[in-house]
XYZ file of C-alpha atoms in Angstrom:
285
model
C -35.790 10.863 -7.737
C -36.923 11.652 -4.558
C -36.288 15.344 -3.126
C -33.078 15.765 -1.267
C -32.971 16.282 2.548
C -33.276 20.142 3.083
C -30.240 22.202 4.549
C -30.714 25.423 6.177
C -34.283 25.577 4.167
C -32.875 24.827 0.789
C -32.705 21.215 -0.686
C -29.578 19.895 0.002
C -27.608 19.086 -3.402
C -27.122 15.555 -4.356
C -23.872 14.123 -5.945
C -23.308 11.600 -8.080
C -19.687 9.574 -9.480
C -19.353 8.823 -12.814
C -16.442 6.717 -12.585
C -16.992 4.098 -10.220
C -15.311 1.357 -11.634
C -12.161 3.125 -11.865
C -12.241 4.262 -8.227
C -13.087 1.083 -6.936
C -9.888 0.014 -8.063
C -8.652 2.670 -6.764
C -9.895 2.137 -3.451
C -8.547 -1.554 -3.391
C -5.038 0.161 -3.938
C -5.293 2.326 -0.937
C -5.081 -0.662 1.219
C -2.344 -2.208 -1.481
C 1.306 -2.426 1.140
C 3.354 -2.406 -2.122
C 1.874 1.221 -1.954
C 3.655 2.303 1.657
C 7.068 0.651 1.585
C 9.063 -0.012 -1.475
C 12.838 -1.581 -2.011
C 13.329 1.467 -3.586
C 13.150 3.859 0.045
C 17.000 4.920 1.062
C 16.398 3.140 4.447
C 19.628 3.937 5.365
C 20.544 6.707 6.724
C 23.310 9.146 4.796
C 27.077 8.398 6.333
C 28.828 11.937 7.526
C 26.079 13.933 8.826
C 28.579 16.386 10.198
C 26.744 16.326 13.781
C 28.361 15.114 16.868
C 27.266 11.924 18.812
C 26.322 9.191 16.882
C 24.877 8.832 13.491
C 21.452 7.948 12.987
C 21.118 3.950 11.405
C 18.103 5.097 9.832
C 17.276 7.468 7.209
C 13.902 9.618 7.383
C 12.370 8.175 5.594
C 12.326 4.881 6.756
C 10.626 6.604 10.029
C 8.342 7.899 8.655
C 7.393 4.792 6.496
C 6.921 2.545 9.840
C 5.191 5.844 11.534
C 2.651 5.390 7.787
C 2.050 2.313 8.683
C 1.382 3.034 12.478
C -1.453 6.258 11.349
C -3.029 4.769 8.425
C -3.813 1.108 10.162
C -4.052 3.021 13.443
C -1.808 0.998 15.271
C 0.414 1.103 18.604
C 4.028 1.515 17.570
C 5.207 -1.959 18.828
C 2.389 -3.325 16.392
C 4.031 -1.191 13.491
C 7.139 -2.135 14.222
C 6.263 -5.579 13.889
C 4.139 -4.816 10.647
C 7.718 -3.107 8.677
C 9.426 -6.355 9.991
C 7.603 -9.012 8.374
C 7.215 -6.810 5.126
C 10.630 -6.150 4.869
C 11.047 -10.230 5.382
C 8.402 -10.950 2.855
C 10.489 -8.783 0.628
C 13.481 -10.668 0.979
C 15.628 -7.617 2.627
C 17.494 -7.971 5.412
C 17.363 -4.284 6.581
C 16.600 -3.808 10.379
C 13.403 -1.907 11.423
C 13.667 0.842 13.797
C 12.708 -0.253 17.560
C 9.909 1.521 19.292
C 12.170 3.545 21.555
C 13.919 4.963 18.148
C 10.534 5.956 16.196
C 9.312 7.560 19.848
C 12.723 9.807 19.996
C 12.654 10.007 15.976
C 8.871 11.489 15.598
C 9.789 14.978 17.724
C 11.830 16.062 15.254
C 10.725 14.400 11.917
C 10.735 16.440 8.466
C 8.425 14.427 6.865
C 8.465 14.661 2.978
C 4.858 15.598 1.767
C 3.917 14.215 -1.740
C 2.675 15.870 -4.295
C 2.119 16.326 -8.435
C 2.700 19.532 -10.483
C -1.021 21.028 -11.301
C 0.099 22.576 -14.370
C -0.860 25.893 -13.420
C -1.213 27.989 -10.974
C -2.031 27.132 -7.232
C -5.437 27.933 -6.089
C -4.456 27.281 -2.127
C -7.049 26.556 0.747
C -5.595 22.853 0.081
C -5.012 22.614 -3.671
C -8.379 23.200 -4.461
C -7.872 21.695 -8.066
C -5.922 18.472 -6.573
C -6.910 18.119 -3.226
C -3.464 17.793 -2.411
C -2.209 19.327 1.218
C 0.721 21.592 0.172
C 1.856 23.202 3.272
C 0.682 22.317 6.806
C 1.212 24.191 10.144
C -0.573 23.522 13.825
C -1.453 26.424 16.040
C -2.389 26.682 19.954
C -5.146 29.399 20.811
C -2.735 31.626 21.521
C -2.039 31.905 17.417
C -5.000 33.060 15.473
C -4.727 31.902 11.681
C -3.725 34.665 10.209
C -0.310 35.252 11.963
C 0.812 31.202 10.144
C 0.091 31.993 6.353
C 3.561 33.566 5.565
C 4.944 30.374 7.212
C 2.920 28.196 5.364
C 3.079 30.092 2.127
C 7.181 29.838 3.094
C 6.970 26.113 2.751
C 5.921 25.821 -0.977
C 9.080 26.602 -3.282
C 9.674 30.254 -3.942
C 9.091 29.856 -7.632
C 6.139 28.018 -7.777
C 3.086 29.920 -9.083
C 0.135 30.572 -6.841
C -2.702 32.281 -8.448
C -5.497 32.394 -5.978
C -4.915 32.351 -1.983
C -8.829 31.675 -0.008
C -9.639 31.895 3.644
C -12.086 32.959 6.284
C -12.445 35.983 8.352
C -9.395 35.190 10.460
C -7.228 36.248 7.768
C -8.211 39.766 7.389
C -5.023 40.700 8.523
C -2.545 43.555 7.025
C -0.023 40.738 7.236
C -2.051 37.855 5.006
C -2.777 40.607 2.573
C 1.235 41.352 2.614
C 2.553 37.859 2.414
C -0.239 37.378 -0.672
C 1.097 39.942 -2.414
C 4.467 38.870 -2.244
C 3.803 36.173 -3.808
C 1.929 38.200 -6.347
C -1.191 35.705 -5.748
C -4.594 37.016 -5.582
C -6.489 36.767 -2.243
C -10.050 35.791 -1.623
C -11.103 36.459 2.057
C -14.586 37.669 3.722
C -13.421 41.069 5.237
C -14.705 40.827 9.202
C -18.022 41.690 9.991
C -17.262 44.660 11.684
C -14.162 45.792 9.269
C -13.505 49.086 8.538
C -11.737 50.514 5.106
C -7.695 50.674 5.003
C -6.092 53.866 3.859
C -5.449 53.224 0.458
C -1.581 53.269 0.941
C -1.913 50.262 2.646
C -0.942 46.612 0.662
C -4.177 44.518 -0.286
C -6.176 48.284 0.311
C -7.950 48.521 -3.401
C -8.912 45.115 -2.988
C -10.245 44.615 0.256
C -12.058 47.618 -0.029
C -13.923 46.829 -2.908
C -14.693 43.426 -1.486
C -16.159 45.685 1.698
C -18.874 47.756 -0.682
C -19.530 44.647 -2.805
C -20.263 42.798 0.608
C -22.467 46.103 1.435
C -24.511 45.414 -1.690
C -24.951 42.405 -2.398
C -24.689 40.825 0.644
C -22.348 37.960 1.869
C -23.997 35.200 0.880
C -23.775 36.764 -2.874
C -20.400 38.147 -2.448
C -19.259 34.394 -1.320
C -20.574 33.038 -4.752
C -19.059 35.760 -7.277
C -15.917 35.664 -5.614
C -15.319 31.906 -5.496
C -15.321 32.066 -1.726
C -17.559 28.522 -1.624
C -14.581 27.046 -3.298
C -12.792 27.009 -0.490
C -15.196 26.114 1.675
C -15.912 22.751 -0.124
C -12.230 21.866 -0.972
C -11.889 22.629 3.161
C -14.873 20.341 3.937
C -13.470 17.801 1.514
C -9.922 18.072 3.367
C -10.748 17.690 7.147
C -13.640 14.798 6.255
C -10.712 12.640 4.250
C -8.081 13.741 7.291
C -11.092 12.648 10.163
C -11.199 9.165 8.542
C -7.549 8.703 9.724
C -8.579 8.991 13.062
C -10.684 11.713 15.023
C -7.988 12.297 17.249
C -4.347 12.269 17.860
C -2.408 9.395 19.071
C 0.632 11.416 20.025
C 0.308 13.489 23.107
C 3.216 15.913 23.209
C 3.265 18.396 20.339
C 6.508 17.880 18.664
C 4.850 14.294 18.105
C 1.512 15.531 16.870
C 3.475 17.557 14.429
C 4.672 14.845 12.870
C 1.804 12.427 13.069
C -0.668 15.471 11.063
C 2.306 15.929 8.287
C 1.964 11.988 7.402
C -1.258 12.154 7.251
C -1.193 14.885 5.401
C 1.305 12.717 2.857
C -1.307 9.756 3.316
C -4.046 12.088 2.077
C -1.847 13.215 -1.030
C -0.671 9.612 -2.098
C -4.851 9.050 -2.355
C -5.563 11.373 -3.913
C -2.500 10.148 -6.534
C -3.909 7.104 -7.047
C -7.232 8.487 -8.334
C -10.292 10.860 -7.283
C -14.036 10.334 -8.303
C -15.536 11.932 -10.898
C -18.701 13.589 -9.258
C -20.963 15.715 -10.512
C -23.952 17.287 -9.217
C -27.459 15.790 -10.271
C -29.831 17.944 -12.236
């Protein structure tokens, strides 16, 4: 074997998948429509919402089925409209498909549902760095640095689910992250800043972070990073935003409520992948 391309003056590791013939089926599936819509979707929306004006004809998640269709072929959403009619012919239904004007008005304030599979065990949260799967998303301005969104994103996932291990970068060295982690009695693995000071120990998170301050002081970061796990996250994040990039570099929707909506489906896109099966890859010796 040839030696790998270097990276930063080491050789760069090389990868291999040991299950190829089961992921190429799986990759077929991904682009299988029986996948995206299904007789079995409540098209309909629920009678007696309780609201005043009219009732919505369709249910959410027959939005955000045509709105699947319109991210993962990349279409315009009078071509996806048209796409969720002929299925839904081809089915034999005779359901009507939301018009353009209703998916527009629909998308601003979409809760899209967000698949996923019980790990088993506790969460180890950058994504799911055991599944892959996207468990809670949130989108920020520059006016919100990450740290102030993790109790809203750690809000999303149900209060008794088990999280064991919570990862991020420098941005979260915040008294709050360290708070909301501790609520949910996970542990937290973040790179105190670079010019961080120690807490009082009174403080919640103090003991830890610290330690992780005079372990960074002697050993370094680069050796801190690998006996805490930190690289975890950063390959399960690398992992995340290459799959999410393939969707589309950039946003269709312009206004935010919009681009809300149109990251949470991909989001579920990535998930139902992932569902259908991952590779099998190992490093080569």
């Amino acid at each position: 074997m040839s030696e790998a391309p270097t990276q930063g003056g080491r050789p760069k590791a090389r990868y291999r998948t040991r299950n190829w013939r089961e992921y190429d089926r799986v990759l077929i599936m991904r682009g299988d429509l029986t996948v995206w819509i299904s007789p079995d979707i409540a098209w309909h929306a629920a009678e007696g919402t309780g609201k005043r004006g009219r009732p919505p004809v369709f249910s959410d998640a027959a939005i955000q089925c045509v709105l699947t269709l319109k991210v993962l072929y990349q279409l315009p959403l009078p071509a996806a409209q048209g796409m969720a009619e002929s299925l839904i012919r081809l089915a034999g239904l005779d359901w009507p498909v939301p018009h353009t004007s209703t998916l527009s008005r629909r998308q601003q304030s979409l809760k899209v549902a967000i698949p996923y599979f019980a790990c088993g065990g506790p969460l180890h949260l950058v994504i799911d760095a055991d599944s892959h799967e996207v468990r809670a998303v949130e989108m920020t301005d520059h006016r919100h640095g990450d740290g102030e969104i993790v109790p809203g994103l750690l809000a999303q996932l149900h209060p008794e689910e088990q999280i064991g291990v919570i990862s991020g970068d420098g941005a979260d060295d915040t008294r709050g992250v360290y708070k909301a982690s501790a609520t949910r009695g996970a542990a937290l693995v973040v790179p105190p800043r670079r010019n961080g000071k120690p807490w009082k120990v009174h403080a919640t998170g103090a003991v830890e972070r610290n330690e992780s301050l005079r372990a960074i002081k002697h050993l370094g970061r680069r050796l801190w990073k690998r006996w805490s796990g930190y690289h975890r996250r950063s390959l399960a994040k690398t992992a995340m935003m290459s799959r999410l990039k393939r969707l589309g570099e950039r946003l269709s929707a312009r206004d935010p409520a919009r681009q809300v909506a149109e990251v949470q489906i991909r989001c579920a896109i990535l998930n139902t992948f992932n569902a259908l099966g991952m590779p099998d890859t190992v490093a080569c010796a």
